[in-house]
Amino acid sequence: MNATFFGLAVLAALNPKLFGADLLIVENRRPRAMFMCFLAGGLLVSITIGVIDVLFVKASAVKTQGSISATFDLVLGVGLLVGGGLVATKRVGRRKTAVPASGAKKQSWSERVLGQPRLGLAFVAGALTGLPGGSYIVGLKQLVTSDSPAGAQVLGVVLFCLIMFSPMIVPFAFMELWPDATRIRLHAFSAWISRHGRAIIAGVAIAVGAYMVISGLVRVL
């Protein structure tokens, strides 16, 4: 586990789906149960997939990935730098808001699932959110090709998943202590993220990409 690994975990945590789920669940009639079900589904799926990868897929993955690790890091780092630059210059990630012809606001799938106390659907929504994305896959690659013992790699999987789901874990913890204040601050934080999310994602992507490029060049040269 290195700076790249934790940078990828932070990048995975900057998931708009998690922040959107926060806002819906915090206003639910049963927020505690909904948070627990969503987190249970997400962490169960993400940790299970990660542990299977580092324990059972590792043997073959090391043979195929180990020899090209430096080149892979170099190529991916350049991709993150380019992607971060495009996001920072607003060339990608622009949202287009479609207005229904009737003028009525149509509920999204997440609003229908998380807006009401449907615990089973919350578990399923969390499980779908926990399916590996690009950052998680690359993070697992970092673990698989490392020299860390199996126990440390499993711990790395758990840490990555906890960081990845921190946008859900932190509000859930605060809801237990200060429910009213948490609702207010969560809405304020969501508004702040909507204004500065592009810059945050671009900054993390560029930082992780620069580290991977430097690390890859050092090993290649």
PDB file of C-alpha atoms in Angstrom:
ATOM      1  CA  MET A   1       0.000   0.000   0.000  1.00  0.00           C
ATOM      2  CA  ASN A   2       1.429   3.325  -1.093  1.00  0.00           C
ATOM      3  CA  ALA A   3       0.341   6.858  -1.927  1.00  0.00           C
ATOM      4  CA  THR A   4      -1.109   5.695  -5.257  1.00  0.00           C
ATOM      5  CA  PHE A   5      -3.254   3.099  -3.512  1.00  0.00           C
ATOM      6  CA  PHE A   6      -4.774   5.583  -1.070  1.00  0.00           C
ATOM      7  CA  GLY A   7      -5.128   8.207  -3.801  1.00  0.00           C
ATOM      8  CA  LEU A   8      -7.155   5.723  -5.843  1.00  0.00           C
ATOM      9  CA  ALA A   9      -9.324   5.012  -2.794  1.00  0.00           C
ATOM     10  CA  VAL A  10     -10.054   8.727  -2.386  1.00  0.00           C
ATOM     11  CA  LEU A  11     -10.820   8.965  -6.105  1.00  0.00           C
ATOM     12  CA  ALA A  12     -13.252   6.046  -5.762  1.00  0.00           C
ATOM     13  CA  ALA A  13     -14.924   7.824  -2.824  1.00  0.00           C
ATOM     14  CA  LEU A  14     -15.708  10.849  -4.998  1.00  0.00           C
ATOM     15  CA  ASN A  15     -18.730   9.028  -6.352  1.00  0.00           C
ATOM     16  CA  PRO A  16     -21.775  11.241  -7.019  1.00  0.00           C
ATOM     17  CA  LYS A  17     -24.030   8.215  -6.431  1.00  0.00           C
ATOM     18  CA  LEU A  18     -22.930   8.048  -2.799  1.00  0.00           C
ATOM     19  CA  PHE A  19     -23.564  11.732  -2.143  1.00  0.00           C
ATOM     20  CA  GLY A  20     -26.952  11.458  -3.830  1.00  0.00           C
ATOM     21  CA  ALA A  21     -27.824   8.414  -1.723  1.00  0.00           C
ATOM     22  CA  ASP A  22     -26.855  10.345   1.416  1.00  0.00           C
ATOM     23  CA  LEU A  23     -29.339  13.118   0.658  1.00  0.00           C
ATOM     24  CA  LEU A  24     -32.151  10.650  -0.012  1.00  0.00           C
ATOM     25  CA  ILE A  25     -31.532   8.376   2.965  1.00  0.00           C
ATOM     26  CA  VAL A  26     -31.063  11.181   5.473  1.00  0.00           C
ATOM     27  CA  GLU A  27     -34.626  12.343   4.736  1.00  0.00           C
ATOM     28  CA  ASN A  28     -36.055   8.810   4.854  1.00  0.00           C
ATOM     29  CA  ARG A  29     -38.458   7.874   7.647  1.00  0.00           C
ATOM     30  CA  ARG A  30     -36.001   5.151   8.746  1.00  0.00           C
ATOM     31  CA  PRO A  31     -32.561   6.616   7.986  1.00  0.00           C
ATOM     32  CA  ARG A  32     -30.610   4.371  10.371  1.00  0.00           C
ATOM     33  CA  ALA A  33     -31.943   1.123   8.912  1.00  0.00           C
ATOM     34  CA  MET A  34     -31.560   2.403   5.340  1.00  0.00           C
ATOM     35  CA  PHE A  35     -27.951   3.472   5.926  1.00  0.00           C
ATOM     36  CA  MET A  36     -27.132   0.100   7.484  1.00  0.00           C
ATOM     37  CA  CYS A  37     -28.706  -1.878   4.640  1.00  0.00           C
ATOM     38  CA  PHE A  38     -27.051   0.233   1.943  1.00  0.00           C
ATOM     39  CA  LEU A  39     -23.630  -0.041   3.606  1.00  0.00           C
ATOM     40  CA  ALA A  40     -24.071  -3.764   4.259  1.00  0.00           C
ATOM     41  CA  GLY A  41     -24.773  -4.428   0.579  1.00  0.00           C
ATOM     42  CA  GLY A  42     -21.984  -2.194  -0.693  1.00  0.00           C
ATOM     43  CA  LEU A  43     -19.265  -3.358   1.686  1.00  0.00           C
ATOM     44  CA  LEU A  44     -20.231  -7.032   1.373  1.00  0.00           C
ATOM     45  CA  VAL A  45     -19.951  -6.992  -2.412  1.00  0.00           C
ATOM     46  CA  SER A  46     -16.843  -4.808  -2.690  1.00  0.00           C
ATOM     47  CA  ILE A  47     -14.875  -6.563   0.069  1.00  0.00           C
ATOM     48  CA  THR A  48     -15.854 -10.051  -1.148  1.00  0.00           C
ATOM     49  CA  ILE A  49     -14.739  -9.303  -4.707  1.00  0.00           C
ATOM     50  CA  GLY A  50     -11.500  -7.768  -3.460  1.00  0.00           C
ATOM     51  CA  VAL A  51     -10.635 -10.649  -1.136  1.00  0.00           C
ATOM     52  CA  ILE A  52     -11.341 -13.205  -3.877  1.00  0.00           C
ATOM     53  CA  ASP A  53      -9.074 -11.255  -6.208  1.00  0.00           C
ATOM     54  CA  VAL A  54      -6.082 -10.950  -3.876  1.00  0.00           C
ATOM     55  CA  LEU A  55      -6.328 -14.487  -2.464  1.00  0.00           C
ATOM     56  CA  PHE A  56      -7.461 -16.684  -5.346  1.00  0.00           C
ATOM     57  CA  VAL A  57      -6.761 -14.773  -8.569  1.00  0.00           C
ATOM     58  CA  LYS A  58      -3.391 -13.537  -7.370  1.00  0.00           C
ATOM     59  CA  ALA A  59      -1.315 -16.486  -8.546  1.00  0.00           C
ATOM     60  CA  SER A  60      -2.148 -16.015 -12.220  1.00  0.00           C
ATOM     61  CA  ALA A  61      -2.407 -12.242 -12.001  1.00  0.00           C
ATOM     62  CA  VAL A  62       1.134 -11.832 -10.725  1.00  0.00           C
ATOM     63  CA  LYS A  63       2.525 -13.749 -13.682  1.00  0.00           C
ATOM     64  CA  THR A  64       0.686 -11.615 -16.224  1.00  0.00           C
ATOM     65  CA  GLN A  65       0.791  -8.277 -14.419  1.00  0.00           C
ATOM     66  CA  GLY A  66       4.108  -8.314 -12.617  1.00  0.00           C
ATOM     67  CA  SER A  67       6.278  -8.020 -15.731  1.00  0.00           C
ATOM     68  CA  ILE A  68       4.302  -5.096 -17.138  1.00  0.00           C
ATOM     69  CA  SER A  69       3.568  -3.337 -13.851  1.00  0.00           C
ATOM     70  CA  ALA A  70       5.804  -0.332 -14.489  1.00  0.00           C
ATOM     71  CA  THR A  71       4.530   0.181 -18.032  1.00  0.00           C
ATOM     72  CA  PHE A  72       0.950  -0.197 -16.858  1.00  0.00           C
ATOM     73  CA  ASP A  73       1.464   2.436 -14.154  1.00  0.00           C
ATOM     74  CA  LEU A  74       3.074   4.760 -16.689  1.00  0.00           C
ATOM     75  CA  VAL A  75       0.264   4.420 -19.220  1.00  0.00           C
ATOM     76  CA  LEU A  76      -2.474   4.705 -16.605  1.00  0.00           C
ATOM     77  CA  GLY A  77      -0.743   7.677 -14.997  1.00  0.00           C
ATOM     78  CA  VAL A  78      -0.676   9.506 -18.319  1.00  0.00           C
ATOM     79  CA  GLY A  79      -4.357   8.658 -18.771  1.00  0.00           C
ATOM     80  CA  LEU A  80      -5.202  10.093 -15.348  1.00  0.00           C
ATOM     81  CA  LEU A  81      -3.225  13.245 -16.106  1.00  0.00           C
ATOM     82  CA  VAL A  82      -5.049  13.710 -19.396  1.00  0.00           C
ATOM     83  CA  GLY A  83      -8.429  12.896 -17.840  1.00  0.00           C
ATOM     84  CA  GLY A  84      -7.809  15.222 -14.917  1.00  0.00           C
ATOM     85  CA  GLY A  85      -6.786  17.979 -17.312  1.00  0.00           C
ATOM     86  CA  LEU A  86      -9.920  17.507 -19.407  1.00  0.00           C
ATOM     87  CA  VAL A  87     -12.118  17.604 -16.310  1.00  0.00           C
ATOM     88  CA  ALA A  88     -10.338  20.692 -15.012  1.00  0.00           C
ATOM     89  CA  THR A  89     -10.830  22.502 -18.338  1.00  0.00           C
ATOM     90  CA  LYS A  90     -14.506  21.401 -18.433  1.00  0.00           C
ATOM     91  CA  ARG A  91     -14.059  19.435 -21.664  1.00  0.00           C
ATOM     92  CA  VAL A  92     -15.660  16.347 -20.124  1.00  0.00           C
ATOM     93  CA  GLY A  93     -18.221  15.730 -17.423  1.00  0.00           C
ATOM     94  CA  ARG A  94     -20.709  18.397 -18.473  1.00  0.00           C
ATOM     95  CA  ARG A  95     -24.229  17.635 -17.402  1.00  0.00           C
ATOM     96  CA  LYS A  96     -27.254  18.281 -19.533  1.00  0.00           C
ATOM     97  CA  THR A  97     -30.527  18.666 -17.697  1.00  0.00           C
ATOM     98  CA  ALA A  98     -33.513  17.390 -19.611  1.00  0.00           C
ATOM     99  CA  VAL A  99     -36.837  19.055 -18.819  1.00  0.00           C
ATOM    100  CA  PRO A 100     -39.922  16.863 -19.280  1.00  0.00           C
ATOM    101  CA  ALA A 101     -42.467  18.186 -21.786  1.00  0.00           C
ATOM    102  CA  SER A 102     -45.174  18.212 -19.143  1.00  0.00           C
ATOM    103  CA  GLY A 103     -43.023  20.354 -16.859  1.00  0.00           C
ATOM    104  CA  ALA A 104     -43.375  17.822 -14.027  1.00  0.00           C
ATOM    105  CA  LYS A 105     -40.263  16.480 -12.356  1.00  0.00           C
ATOM    106  CA  LYS A 106     -39.896  12.748 -12.886  1.00  0.00           C
ATOM    107  CA  GLN A 107     -38.508  10.737  -9.988  1.00  0.00           C
ATOM    108  CA  SER A 108     -35.222   8.960 -10.635  1.00  0.00           C
ATOM    109  CA  TRP A 109     -34.661   5.275  -9.895  1.00  0.00           C
ATOM    110  CA  SER A 110     -32.612   6.171  -6.800  1.00  0.00           C
ATOM    111  CA  GLU A 111     -35.388   8.447  -5.499  1.00  0.00           C
ATOM    112  CA  ARG A 112     -37.945   5.680  -5.865  1.00  0.00           C
ATOM    113  CA  VAL A 113     -35.681   3.127  -4.185  1.00  0.00           C
ATOM    114  CA  LEU A 114     -34.186   5.208  -1.355  1.00  0.00           C
ATOM    115  CA  GLY A 115     -36.914   7.770  -0.787  1.00  0.00           C
ATOM    116  CA  GLN A 116     -39.056   5.247   1.104  1.00  0.00           C
ATOM    117  CA  PRO A 117     -38.022   2.743   3.822  1.00  0.00           C
ATOM    118  CA  ARG A 118     -37.441  -0.214   1.502  1.00  0.00           C
ATOM    119  CA  LEU A 119     -34.635  -2.071   3.273  1.00  0.00           C
ATOM    120  CA  GLY A 120     -34.198  -4.859   0.737  1.00  0.00           C
ATOM    121  CA  LEU A 121     -33.930  -2.416  -2.141  1.00  0.00           C
ATOM    122  CA  ALA A 122     -31.450  -0.338  -0.137  1.00  0.00           C
ATOM    123  CA  PHE A 123     -29.273  -3.454   0.240  1.00  0.00           C
ATOM    124  CA  VAL A 124     -29.474  -4.116  -3.510  1.00  0.00           C
ATOM    125  CA  ALA A 125     -28.669  -0.479  -4.323  1.00  0.00           C
ATOM    126  CA  GLY A 126     -25.630  -0.642  -2.039  1.00  0.00           C
ATOM    127  CA  ALA A 127     -24.521  -3.919  -3.621  1.00  0.00           C
ATOM    128  CA  LEU A 128     -24.724  -2.416  -7.104  1.00  0.00           C
ATOM    129  CA  THR A 129     -22.743   0.608  -5.927  1.00  0.00           C
ATOM    130  CA  GLY A 130     -20.116  -1.746  -4.495  1.00  0.00           C
ATOM    131  CA  LEU A 131     -19.372  -3.373  -7.857  1.00  0.00           C
ATOM    132  CA  PRO A 132     -15.753  -2.590  -8.835  1.00  0.00           C
ATOM    133  CA  GLY A 133     -15.138   0.602 -10.758  1.00  0.00           C
ATOM    134  CA  GLY A 134     -11.966   1.667 -12.516  1.00  0.00           C
ATOM    135  CA  SER A 135     -10.228   3.061  -9.416  1.00  0.00           C
ATOM    136  CA  TYR A 136     -10.973  -0.070  -7.381  1.00  0.00           C
ATOM    137  CA  ILE A 137      -9.730  -2.405 -10.118  1.00  0.00           C
ATOM    138  CA  VAL A 138      -6.453  -0.502 -10.353  1.00  0.00           C
ATOM    139  CA  GLY A 139      -6.192  -0.463  -6.551  1.00  0.00           C
ATOM    140  CA  LEU A 140      -6.555  -4.252  -6.489  1.00  0.00           C
ATOM    141  CA  LYS A 141      -3.849  -4.480  -9.121  1.00  0.00           C
ATOM    142  CA  GLN A 142      -1.576  -2.492  -6.795  1.00  0.00           C
ATOM    143  CA  LEU A 143      -2.205  -5.048  -4.039  1.00  0.00           C
ATOM    144  CA  VAL A 144      -1.859  -8.121  -6.249  1.00  0.00           C
ATOM    145  CA  THR A 145       1.506  -7.081  -7.663  1.00  0.00           C
ATOM    146  CA  SER A 146       2.934  -6.029  -4.280  1.00  0.00           C
ATOM    147  CA  ASP A 147       5.152  -8.165  -2.077  1.00  0.00           C
ATOM    148  CA  SER A 148       2.822  -7.816   0.916  1.00  0.00           C
ATOM    149  CA  PRO A 149       1.656 -10.989   2.697  1.00  0.00           C
ATOM    150  CA  ALA A 150      -1.879 -12.213   2.150  1.00  0.00           C
ATOM    151  CA  GLY A 151      -3.108 -10.818   5.470  1.00  0.00           C
ATOM    152  CA  ALA A 152      -1.847  -7.338   4.637  1.00  0.00           C
ATOM    153  CA  GLN A 153      -3.488  -7.490   1.220  1.00  0.00           C
ATOM    154  CA  VAL A 154      -6.831  -8.466   2.738  1.00  0.00           C
ATOM    155  CA  LEU A 155      -6.441  -5.559   5.170  1.00  0.00           C
ATOM    156  CA  GLY A 156      -5.705  -3.328   2.176  1.00  0.00           C
ATOM    157  CA  VAL A 157      -8.956  -4.435   0.527  1.00  0.00           C
ATOM    158  CA  VAL A 158     -10.926  -3.597   3.672  1.00  0.00           C
ATOM    159  CA  LEU A 159      -9.236  -0.192   4.044  1.00  0.00           C
ATOM    160  CA  PHE A 160      -9.865   0.658   0.384  1.00  0.00           C
ATOM    161  CA  CYS A 161     -13.555  -0.241   0.679  1.00  0.00           C
ATOM    162  CA  LEU A 162     -13.978   1.719   3.905  1.00  0.00           C
ATOM    163  CA  ILE A 163     -12.434   4.795   2.286  1.00  0.00           C
ATOM    164  CA  MET A 164     -14.510   4.245  -0.855  1.00  0.00           C
ATOM    165  CA  PHE A 165     -17.725   4.178   1.197  1.00  0.00           C
ATOM    166  CA  SER A 166     -16.664   6.937   3.611  1.00  0.00           C
ATOM    167  CA  PRO A 167     -19.209   9.364   2.057  1.00  0.00           C
ATOM    168  CA  MET A 168     -21.851   6.999   3.488  1.00  0.00           C
ATOM    169  CA  ILE A 169     -20.077   5.868   6.668  1.00  0.00           C
ATOM    170  CA  VAL A 170     -19.308   9.348   8.005  1.00  0.00           C
ATOM    171  CA  PRO A 171     -22.880  10.745   7.681  1.00  0.00           C
ATOM    172  CA  PHE A 172     -24.257   7.540   9.215  1.00  0.00           C
ATOM    173  CA  ALA A 173     -21.968   7.957  12.243  1.00  0.00           C
ATOM    174  CA  PHE A 174     -22.923  11.617  12.668  1.00  0.00           C
ATOM    175  CA  MET A 175     -26.625  10.810  12.261  1.00  0.00           C
ATOM    176  CA  GLU A 176     -26.355   8.665  15.376  1.00  0.00           C
ATOM    177  CA  LEU A 177     -25.022  11.621  17.383  1.00  0.00           C
ATOM    178  CA  TRP A 178     -26.492  14.788  15.868  1.00  0.00           C
ATOM    179  CA  PRO A 179     -29.349  13.887  13.483  1.00  0.00           C
ATOM    180  CA  ASP A 180     -30.752  17.382  12.883  1.00  0.00           C
ATOM    181  CA  ALA A 181     -27.376  19.084  12.512  1.00  0.00           C
ATOM    182  CA  THR A 182     -26.203  16.276  10.214  1.00  0.00           C
ATOM    183  CA  ARG A 183     -29.133  16.809   7.841  1.00  0.00           C
ATOM    184  CA  ILE A 184     -28.365  20.525   7.582  1.00  0.00           C
ATOM    185  CA  ARG A 185     -24.635  20.066   7.099  1.00  0.00           C
ATOM    186  CA  LEU A 186     -25.091  17.214   4.648  1.00  0.00           C
ATOM    187  CA  HIS A 187     -27.232  19.396   2.388  1.00  0.00           C
ATOM    188  CA  ALA A 188     -24.701  22.224   2.683  1.00  0.00           C
ATOM    189  CA  PHE A 189     -21.819  19.862   1.919  1.00  0.00           C
ATOM    190  CA  SER A 190     -23.653  18.430  -1.075  1.00  0.00           C
ATOM    191  CA  ALA A 191     -24.146  21.942  -2.437  1.00  0.00           C
ATOM    192  CA  TRP A 192     -20.438  22.648  -1.917  1.00  0.00           C
ATOM    193  CA  ILE A 193     -19.503  19.407  -3.695  1.00  0.00           C
ATOM    194  CA  SER A 194     -21.742  20.292  -6.631  1.00  0.00           C
ATOM    195  CA  ARG A 195     -19.849  23.577  -6.984  1.00  0.00           C
ATOM    196  CA  HIS A 196     -16.324  22.266  -6.438  1.00  0.00           C
ATOM    197  CA  GLY A 197     -16.589  18.544  -7.269  1.00  0.00           C
ATOM    198  CA  ARG A 198     -15.008  18.981 -10.713  1.00  0.00           C
ATOM    199  CA  ALA A 199     -11.930  20.673  -9.251  1.00  0.00           C
ATOM    200  CA  ILE A 200     -11.588  18.041  -6.513  1.00  0.00           C
ATOM    201  CA  ILE A 201     -11.829  15.109  -8.930  1.00  0.00           C
ATOM    202  CA  ALA A 202      -9.410  16.784 -11.345  1.00  0.00           C
ATOM    203  CA  GLY A 203      -6.922  17.517  -8.559  1.00  0.00           C
ATOM    204  CA  VAL A 204      -6.952  13.975  -7.180  1.00  0.00           C
ATOM    205  CA  ALA A 205      -6.698  12.452 -10.671  1.00  0.00           C
ATOM    206  CA  ILE A 206      -3.761  14.693 -11.597  1.00  0.00           C
ATOM    207  CA  ALA A 207      -1.969  14.019  -8.301  1.00  0.00           C
ATOM    208  CA  VAL A 208      -2.398  10.233  -8.561  1.00  0.00           C
ATOM    209  CA  GLY A 209      -1.489  10.304 -12.256  1.00  0.00           C
ATOM    210  CA  ALA A 210       1.680  12.310 -11.630  1.00  0.00           C
ATOM    211  CA  TYR A 211       2.767   9.900  -8.912  1.00  0.00           C
ATOM    212  CA  MET A 212       2.149   6.882 -11.152  1.00  0.00           C
ATOM    213  CA  VAL A 213       4.021   8.443 -14.074  1.00  0.00           C
ATOM    214  CA  ILE A 214       7.046   9.240 -11.896  1.00  0.00           C
ATOM    215  CA  SER A 215       6.959   5.784 -10.277  1.00  0.00           C
ATOM    216  CA  GLY A 216       6.626   4.076 -13.664  1.00  0.00           C
ATOM    217  CA  LEU A 217       9.480   6.077 -15.204  1.00  0.00           C
ATOM    218  CA  VAL A 218      11.777   5.298 -12.284  1.00  0.00           C
ATOM    219  CA  ARG A 219      11.157   1.551 -12.688  1.00  0.00           C
ATOM    220  CA  VAL A 220      11.334   1.591 -16.500  1.00  0.00           C
ATOM    221  CA  LEU A 221      14.536   3.606 -16.593  1.00  0.00           C
TER     222      LEU A 221
END
